[in-house]
Coordinates of N, CA, C and O in Angstrom, one line a residue:
X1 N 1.2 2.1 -20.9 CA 1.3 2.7 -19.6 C 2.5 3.6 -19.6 O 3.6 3.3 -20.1
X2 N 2.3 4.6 -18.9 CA 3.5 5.9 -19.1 C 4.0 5.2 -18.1 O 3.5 4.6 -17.2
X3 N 5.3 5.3 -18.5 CA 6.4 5.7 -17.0 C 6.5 6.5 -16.2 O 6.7 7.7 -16.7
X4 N 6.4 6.4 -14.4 CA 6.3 7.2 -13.6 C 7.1 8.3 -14.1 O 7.9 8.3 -15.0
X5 N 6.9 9.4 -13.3 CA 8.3 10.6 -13.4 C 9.3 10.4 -12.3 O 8.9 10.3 -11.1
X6 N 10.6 10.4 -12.7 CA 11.6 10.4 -11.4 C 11.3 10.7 -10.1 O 11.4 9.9 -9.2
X7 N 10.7 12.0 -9.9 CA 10.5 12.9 -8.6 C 9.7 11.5 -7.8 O 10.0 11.0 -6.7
X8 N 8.5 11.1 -8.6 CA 7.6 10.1 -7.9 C 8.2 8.8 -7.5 O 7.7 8.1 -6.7
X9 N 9.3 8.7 -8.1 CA 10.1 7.2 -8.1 C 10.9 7.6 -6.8 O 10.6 7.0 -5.8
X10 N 11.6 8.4 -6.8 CA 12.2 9.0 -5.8 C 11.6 9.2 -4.1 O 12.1 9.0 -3.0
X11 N 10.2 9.4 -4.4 CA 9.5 9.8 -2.9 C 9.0 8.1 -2.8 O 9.0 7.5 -1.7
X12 N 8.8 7.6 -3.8 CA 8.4 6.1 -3.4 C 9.3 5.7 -2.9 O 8.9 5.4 -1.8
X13 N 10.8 5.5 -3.0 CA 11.8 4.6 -2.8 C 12.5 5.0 -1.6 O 13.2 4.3 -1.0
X14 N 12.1 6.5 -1.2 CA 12.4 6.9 0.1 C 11.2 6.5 1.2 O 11.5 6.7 2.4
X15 N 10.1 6.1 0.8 CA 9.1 6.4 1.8 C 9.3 4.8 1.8 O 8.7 4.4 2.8
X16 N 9.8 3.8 1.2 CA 9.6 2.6 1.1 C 10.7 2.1 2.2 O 10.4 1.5 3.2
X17 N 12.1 2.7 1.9 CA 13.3 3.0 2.9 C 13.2 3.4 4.1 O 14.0 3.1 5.0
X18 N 12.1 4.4 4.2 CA 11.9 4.4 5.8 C 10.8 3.6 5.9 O 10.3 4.3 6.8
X19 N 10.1 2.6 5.8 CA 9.2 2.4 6.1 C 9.7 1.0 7.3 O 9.0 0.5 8.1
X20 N 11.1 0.7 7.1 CA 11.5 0.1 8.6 C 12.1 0.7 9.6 O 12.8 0.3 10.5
X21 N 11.6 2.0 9.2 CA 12.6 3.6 10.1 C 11.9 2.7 11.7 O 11.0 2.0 11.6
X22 N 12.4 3.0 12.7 CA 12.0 3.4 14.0 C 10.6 4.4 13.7 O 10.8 5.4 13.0
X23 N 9.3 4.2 14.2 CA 8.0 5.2 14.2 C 7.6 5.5 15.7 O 6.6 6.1 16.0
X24 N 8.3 5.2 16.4 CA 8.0 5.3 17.6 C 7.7 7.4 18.3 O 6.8 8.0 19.0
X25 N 8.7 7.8 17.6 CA 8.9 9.1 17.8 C 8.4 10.2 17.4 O 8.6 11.4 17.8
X26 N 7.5 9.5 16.2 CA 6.8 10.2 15.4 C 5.1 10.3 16.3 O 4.5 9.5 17.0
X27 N 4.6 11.8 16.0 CA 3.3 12.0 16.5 C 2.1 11.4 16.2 O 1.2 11.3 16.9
X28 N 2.2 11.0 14.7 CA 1.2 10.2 14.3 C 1.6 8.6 14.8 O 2.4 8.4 13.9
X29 N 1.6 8.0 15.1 CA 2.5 6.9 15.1 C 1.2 6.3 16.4 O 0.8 6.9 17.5
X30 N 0.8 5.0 15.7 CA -0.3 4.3 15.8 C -0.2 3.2 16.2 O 0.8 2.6 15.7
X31 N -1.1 2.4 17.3 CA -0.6 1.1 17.5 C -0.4 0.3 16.2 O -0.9 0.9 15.3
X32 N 0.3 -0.8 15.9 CA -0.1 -1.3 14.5 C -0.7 -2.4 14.3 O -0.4 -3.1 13.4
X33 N -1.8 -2.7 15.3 CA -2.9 -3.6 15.3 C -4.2 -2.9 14.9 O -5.2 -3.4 14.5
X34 N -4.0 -1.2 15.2 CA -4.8 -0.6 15.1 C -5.1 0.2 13.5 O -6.2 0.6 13.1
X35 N -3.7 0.2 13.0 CA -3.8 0.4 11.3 C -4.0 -0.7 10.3 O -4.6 -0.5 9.2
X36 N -3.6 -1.9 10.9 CA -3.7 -3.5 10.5 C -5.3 -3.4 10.0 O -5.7 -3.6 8.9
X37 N -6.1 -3.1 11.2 CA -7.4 -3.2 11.7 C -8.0 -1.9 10.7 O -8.9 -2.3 9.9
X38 N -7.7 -0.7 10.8 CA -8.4 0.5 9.9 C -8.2 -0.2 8.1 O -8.9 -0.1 7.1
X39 N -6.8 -1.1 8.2 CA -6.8 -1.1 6.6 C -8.0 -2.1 6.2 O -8.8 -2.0 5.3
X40 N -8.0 -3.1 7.1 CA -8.8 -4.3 7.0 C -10.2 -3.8 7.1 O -10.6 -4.4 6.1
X41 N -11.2 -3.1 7.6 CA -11.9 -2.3 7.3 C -12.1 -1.5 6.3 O -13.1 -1.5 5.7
X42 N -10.8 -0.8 6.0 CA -10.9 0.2 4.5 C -10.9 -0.8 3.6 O -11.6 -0.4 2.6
X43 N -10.5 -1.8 3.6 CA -10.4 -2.3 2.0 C -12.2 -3.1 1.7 O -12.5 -3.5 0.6
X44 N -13.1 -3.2 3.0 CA -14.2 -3.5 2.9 C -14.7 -3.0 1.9 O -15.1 -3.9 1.1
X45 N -15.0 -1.6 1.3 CA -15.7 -1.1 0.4 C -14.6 -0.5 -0.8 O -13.4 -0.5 -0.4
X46 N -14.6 -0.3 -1.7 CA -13.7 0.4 -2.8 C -13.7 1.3 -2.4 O -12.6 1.5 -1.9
X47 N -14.9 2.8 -2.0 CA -14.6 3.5 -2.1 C -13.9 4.1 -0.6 O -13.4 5.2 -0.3
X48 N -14.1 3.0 0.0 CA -13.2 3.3 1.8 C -11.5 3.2 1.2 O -10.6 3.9 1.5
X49 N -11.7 2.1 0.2 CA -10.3 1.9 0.5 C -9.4 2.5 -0.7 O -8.4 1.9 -0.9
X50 N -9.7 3.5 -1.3 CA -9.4 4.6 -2.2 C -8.7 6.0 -1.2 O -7.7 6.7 -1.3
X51 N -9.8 6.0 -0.3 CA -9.8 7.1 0.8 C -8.9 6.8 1.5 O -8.3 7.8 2.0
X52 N -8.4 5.2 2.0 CA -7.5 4.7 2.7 C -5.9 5.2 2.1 O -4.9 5.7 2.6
X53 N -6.2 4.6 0.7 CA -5.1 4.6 -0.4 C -4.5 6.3 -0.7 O -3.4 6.6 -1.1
X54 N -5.5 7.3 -0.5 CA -5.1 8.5 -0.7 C -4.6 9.0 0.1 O -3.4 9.4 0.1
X55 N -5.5 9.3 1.2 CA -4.9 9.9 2.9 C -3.3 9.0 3.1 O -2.5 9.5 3.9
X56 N -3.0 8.1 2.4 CA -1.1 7.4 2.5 C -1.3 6.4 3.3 O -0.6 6.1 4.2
X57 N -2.4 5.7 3.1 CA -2.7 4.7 4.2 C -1.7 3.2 4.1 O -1.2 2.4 4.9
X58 N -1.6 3.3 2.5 CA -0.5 2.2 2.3 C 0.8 2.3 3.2 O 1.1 1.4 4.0
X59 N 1.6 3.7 3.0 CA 3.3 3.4 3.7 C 2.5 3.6 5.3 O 3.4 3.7 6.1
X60 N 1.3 3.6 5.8 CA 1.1 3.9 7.1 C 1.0 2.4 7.6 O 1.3 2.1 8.7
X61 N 0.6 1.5 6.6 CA 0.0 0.0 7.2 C 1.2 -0.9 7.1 O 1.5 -1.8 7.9
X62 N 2.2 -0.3 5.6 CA 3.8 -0.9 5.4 C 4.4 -0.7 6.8 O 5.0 -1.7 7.2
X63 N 4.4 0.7 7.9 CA 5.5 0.9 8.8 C 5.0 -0.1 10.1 O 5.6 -0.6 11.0
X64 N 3.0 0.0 9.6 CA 2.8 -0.4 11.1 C 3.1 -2.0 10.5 O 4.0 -2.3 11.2
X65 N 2.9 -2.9 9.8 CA 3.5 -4.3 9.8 C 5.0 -4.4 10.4 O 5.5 -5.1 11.3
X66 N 5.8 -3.3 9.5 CA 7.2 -3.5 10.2 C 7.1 -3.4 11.9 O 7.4 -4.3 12.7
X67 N 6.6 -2.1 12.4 CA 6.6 -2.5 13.5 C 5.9 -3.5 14.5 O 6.2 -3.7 15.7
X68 N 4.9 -4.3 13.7 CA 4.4 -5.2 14.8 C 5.3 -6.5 14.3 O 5.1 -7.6 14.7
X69 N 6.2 -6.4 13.4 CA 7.1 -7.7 13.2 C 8.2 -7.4 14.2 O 8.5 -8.3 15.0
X70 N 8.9 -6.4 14.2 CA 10.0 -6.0 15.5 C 9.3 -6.6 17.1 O 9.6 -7.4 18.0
X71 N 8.5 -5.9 16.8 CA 7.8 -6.1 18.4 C 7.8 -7.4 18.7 O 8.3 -7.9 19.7
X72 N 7.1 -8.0 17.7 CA 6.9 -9.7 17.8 C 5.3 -9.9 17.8 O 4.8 -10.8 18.3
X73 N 4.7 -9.1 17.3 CA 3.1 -9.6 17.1 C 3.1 -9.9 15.6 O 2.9 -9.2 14.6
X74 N 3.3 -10.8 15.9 CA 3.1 -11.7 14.5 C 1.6 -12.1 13.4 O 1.4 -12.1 12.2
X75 N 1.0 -12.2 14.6 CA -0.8 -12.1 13.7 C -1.1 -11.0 13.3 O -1.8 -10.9 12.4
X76 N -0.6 -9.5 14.1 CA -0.9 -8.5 13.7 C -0.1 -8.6 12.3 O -0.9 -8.5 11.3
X77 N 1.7 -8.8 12.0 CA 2.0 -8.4 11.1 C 1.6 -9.3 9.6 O 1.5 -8.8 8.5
X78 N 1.4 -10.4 10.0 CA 0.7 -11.8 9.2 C -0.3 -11.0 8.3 O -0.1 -10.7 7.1
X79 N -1.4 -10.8 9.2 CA -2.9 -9.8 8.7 C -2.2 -8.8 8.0 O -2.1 -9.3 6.9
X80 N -1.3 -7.4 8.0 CA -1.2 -6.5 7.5 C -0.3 -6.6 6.7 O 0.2 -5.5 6.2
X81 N 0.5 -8.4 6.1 CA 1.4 -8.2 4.9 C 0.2 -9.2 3.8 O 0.7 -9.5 2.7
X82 N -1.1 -9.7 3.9 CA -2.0 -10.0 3.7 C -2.8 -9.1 2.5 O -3.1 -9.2 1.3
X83 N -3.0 -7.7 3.9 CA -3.3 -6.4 3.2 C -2.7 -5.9 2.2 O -3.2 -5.5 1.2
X84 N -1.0 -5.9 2.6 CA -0.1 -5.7 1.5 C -0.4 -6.4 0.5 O -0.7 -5.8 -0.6
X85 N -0.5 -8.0 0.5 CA -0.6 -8.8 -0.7 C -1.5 -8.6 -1.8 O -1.3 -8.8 -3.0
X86 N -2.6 -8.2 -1.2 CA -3.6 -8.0 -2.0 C -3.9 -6.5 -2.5 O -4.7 -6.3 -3.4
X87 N -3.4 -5.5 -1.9 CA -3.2 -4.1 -2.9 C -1.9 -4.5 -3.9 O -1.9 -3.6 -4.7
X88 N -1.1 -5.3 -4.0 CA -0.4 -5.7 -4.8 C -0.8 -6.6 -5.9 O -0.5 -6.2 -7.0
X89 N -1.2 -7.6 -5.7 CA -2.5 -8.1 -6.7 C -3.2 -7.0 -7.6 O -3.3 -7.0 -8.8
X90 N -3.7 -6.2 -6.6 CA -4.7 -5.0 -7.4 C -4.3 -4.4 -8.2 O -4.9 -4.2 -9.3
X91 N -3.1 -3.8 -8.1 CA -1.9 -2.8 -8.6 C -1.9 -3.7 -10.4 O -2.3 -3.3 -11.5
X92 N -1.3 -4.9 -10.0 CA -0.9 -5.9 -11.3 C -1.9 -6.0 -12.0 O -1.7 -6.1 -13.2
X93 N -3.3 -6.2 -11.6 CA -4.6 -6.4 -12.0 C -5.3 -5.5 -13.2 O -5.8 -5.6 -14.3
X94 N -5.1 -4.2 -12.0 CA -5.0 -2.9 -12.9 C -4.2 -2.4 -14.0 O -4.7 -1.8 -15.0
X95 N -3.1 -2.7 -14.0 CA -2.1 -2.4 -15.0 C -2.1 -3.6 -15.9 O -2.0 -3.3 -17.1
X96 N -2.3 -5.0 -15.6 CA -2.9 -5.4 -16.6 C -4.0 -5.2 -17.7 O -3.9 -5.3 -19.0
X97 N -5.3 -4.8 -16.8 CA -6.4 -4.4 -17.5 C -6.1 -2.9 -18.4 O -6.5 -2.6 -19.5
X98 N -5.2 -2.2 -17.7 CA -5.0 -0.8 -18.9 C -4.4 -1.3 -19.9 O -4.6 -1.0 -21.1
X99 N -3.2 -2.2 -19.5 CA -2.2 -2.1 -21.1 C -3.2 -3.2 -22.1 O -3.0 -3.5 -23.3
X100 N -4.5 -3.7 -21.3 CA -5.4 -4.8 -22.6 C -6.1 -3.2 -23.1 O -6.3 -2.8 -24.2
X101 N -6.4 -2.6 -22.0 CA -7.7 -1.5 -23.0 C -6.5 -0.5 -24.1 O -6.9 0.2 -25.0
X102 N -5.5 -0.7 -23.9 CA -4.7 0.5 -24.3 C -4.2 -0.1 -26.0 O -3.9 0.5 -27.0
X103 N -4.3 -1.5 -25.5 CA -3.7 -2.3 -26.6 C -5.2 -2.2 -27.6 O -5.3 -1.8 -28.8
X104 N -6.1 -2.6 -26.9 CA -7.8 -2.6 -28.0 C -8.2 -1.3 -28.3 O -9.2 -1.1 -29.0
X105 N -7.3 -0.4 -27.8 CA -7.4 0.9 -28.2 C -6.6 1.5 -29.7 O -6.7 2.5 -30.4
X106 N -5.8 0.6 -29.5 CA -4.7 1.1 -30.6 C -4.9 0.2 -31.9 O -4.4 0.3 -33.0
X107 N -5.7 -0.8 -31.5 CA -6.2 -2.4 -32.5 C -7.0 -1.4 -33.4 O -6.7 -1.0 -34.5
X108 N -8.3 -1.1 -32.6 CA -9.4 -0.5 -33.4 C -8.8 1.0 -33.9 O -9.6 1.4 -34.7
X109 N -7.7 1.9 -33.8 CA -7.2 2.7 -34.3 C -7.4 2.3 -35.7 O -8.2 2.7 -36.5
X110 N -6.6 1.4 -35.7 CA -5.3 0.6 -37.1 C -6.8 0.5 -38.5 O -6.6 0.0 -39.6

């Protein structure tokens, strides 16, 4: 598996860093029972939740948990670090399965 490029490491670690920013001020800025709720829906199908994953739905579901943990809605944030857990699962799952195909790729090379 390649290593990301800087620039990408960069926008991740900033978008990760604001993701306990204050969202209140912001125009898109969603209830966060209401993104909790779109993600939990999106992840119903793969291909919803690709479309979820591309439109930036991940740092959108990261800011809205932070904010429903500030606020104090707790089942909201419970459910949307849930969501988190399990695109994180997937992530490892995936990169698992590439470095086996990448490895049986390089076996049958030899």
């Amino acid at each position: 598996m390649s290593s990301p490029a800087p620039d990408d490491v960069g926008r991740a670690l900033s978008a990760l860093a604001d993701a306990d920013a204050d969202i209140d001020d912001r125009p898109e800025s969603r209830p966060p029972a209401e993104v909790v709720a779109d993600a939990r829906d999106a992840f119903q199908s793969l291909s919803s939740a690709a479309r979820f994953l591309s439109d930036g739905g991940e740092l959108t579901l990261r800011r809205a948990v932070g904010e429903a943990a500030r606020r104090g809605h707790h089942d909201c944030a419970r459910s949307g670090r849930a969501l988190i857990a399990d695109l994180d699962r997937l992530r490892v799952a995936l990169a698992d399965a590439t470095d086996e195909s990448n490895r049986a790729s390089r076996a049958a090379e030899r």
